[in-house]
XYZ file of C-alpha atoms in Angstrom:
135
model
C 100.268 86.439 117.086
C 101.564 87.549 113.692
C 99.663 87.904 110.419
C 101.574 85.290 108.439
C 98.596 82.922 108.398
C 95.994 85.529 107.426
C 97.805 87.287 104.585
C 96.434 86.461 101.170
C 98.613 86.464 98.087
C 95.555 86.413 95.843
C 94.419 89.977 95.285
C 93.211 92.212 92.494
C 95.731 94.461 90.748
C 95.442 97.072 88.032
C 97.966 99.100 86.132
C 98.195 102.770 87.113
C 97.162 103.761 83.563
C 93.888 101.794 83.659
C 90.786 103.877 82.981
C 88.613 104.675 86.025
C 85.499 103.266 84.344
C 87.169 99.895 83.882
C 88.345 99.829 87.490
C 84.891 100.778 88.802
C 83.384 97.907 86.863
C 86.069 95.528 88.131
C 85.551 96.559 91.762
C 81.777 96.306 91.586
C 81.883 92.796 90.146
C 84.615 91.527 92.490
C 84.316 90.542 96.125
C 87.214 92.847 96.959
C 86.756 96.317 98.375
C 90.134 97.505 97.108
C 92.591 96.994 94.292
C 96.369 97.213 94.435
C 97.707 99.593 91.801
C 101.015 98.774 90.131
C 103.120 100.409 87.449
C 104.241 98.881 84.157
C 106.955 96.889 85.949
C 104.522 95.446 88.490
C 105.886 97.632 91.294
C 103.452 98.705 94.008
C 102.110 102.251 93.574
C 99.178 102.389 96.003
C 95.578 101.329 96.607
C 92.227 102.369 95.157
C 88.990 101.478 96.917
C 85.438 101.258 95.678
C 84.552 103.886 98.278
C 87.058 106.319 96.748
C 85.643 105.841 93.286
C 82.087 106.144 94.542
C 82.720 109.445 96.334
C 84.612 111.098 93.513
C 83.188 112.800 90.467
C 85.350 111.461 87.728
C 85.683 111.365 84.004
C 85.441 107.689 82.968
C 88.690 108.121 81.027
C 90.650 109.371 84.039
C 93.609 107.150 84.820
C 93.571 105.172 88.058
C 96.849 106.771 89.169
C 94.879 109.981 89.915
C 92.996 108.125 92.675
C 95.993 106.503 94.362
C 95.812 106.221 98.099
C 98.703 105.260 100.330
C 97.428 103.503 103.449
C 99.872 102.096 105.960
C 101.870 99.116 104.787
C 102.862 96.215 107.010
C 105.479 93.500 106.935
C 104.519 89.863 106.517
C 105.335 88.883 110.114
C 103.752 91.937 111.761
C 101.813 91.509 114.986
C 98.054 91.363 114.420
C 97.499 94.103 117.028
C 99.826 96.458 115.176
C 98.058 95.659 111.915
C 94.659 96.387 113.473
C 95.974 99.723 114.769
C 97.365 100.560 111.318
C 93.988 99.754 109.748
C 92.177 102.028 112.161
C 94.717 104.836 111.724
C 94.585 104.494 107.926
C 90.806 104.036 107.874
C 91.402 101.102 105.594
C 89.890 97.627 105.410
C 92.790 96.416 103.264
C 96.511 96.903 103.858
C 99.353 95.945 101.526
C 101.741 93.424 103.062
C 105.412 93.497 102.147
C 108.221 91.018 102.551
C 111.186 93.329 102.729
C 110.695 95.742 99.818
C 108.533 93.369 97.760
C 104.730 93.369 97.769
C 103.769 89.971 99.178
C 99.997 90.192 99.560
C 97.204 91.953 101.396
C 95.530 91.616 104.764
C 91.874 92.492 105.253
C 89.963 93.651 108.295
C 87.772 90.548 107.988
C 90.855 88.309 108.252
C 92.142 90.238 111.277
C 88.776 89.995 113.012
C 88.540 86.264 112.293
C 92.030 85.741 113.741
C 91.266 87.534 117.003
C 87.573 86.818 117.580
C 88.262 84.008 120.078
C 90.214 86.472 122.234
C 87.658 89.285 122.234
C 85.726 87.871 125.178
C 88.634 88.416 127.541
C 88.887 92.151 126.842
C 87.243 94.848 128.854
C 86.570 98.424 127.838
C 89.491 99.429 130.053
C 91.777 97.247 127.930
C 90.969 99.055 124.693
C 89.864 102.596 125.472
C 92.048 105.655 125.086
C 92.232 108.564 127.460
C 94.127 110.612 124.855
C 91.054 112.340 123.419
C 90.989 114.893 120.636
C 88.320 117.563 121.041
């Protein structure tokens, strides 16, 4: 199953030179947990999350580009399992989705979970555990 049906093309964006105070206000009033950051030409620069802003002491006039985060990116037709793995590895609830080199949309952990919830009953712990532990 690919993510084509669960990608949304409606997402929040801000310019990299936006003030942190404005972004914090935007994130707190929006339903989104993350905002895509673009440059003056609309090109993708990275992601900023409400969690990042909340855990960082910041001057309200600091530009958003100082908080850029670069989680994994995925292609529009990526397999939902690969996307879920990328989310876990990136510790991100939102991943940018590209079509070729162009930002197409975003995929959220809620959308991934909704897409696979009917299949979760057939999994066992053995299906999803890892024996490659880090200690």
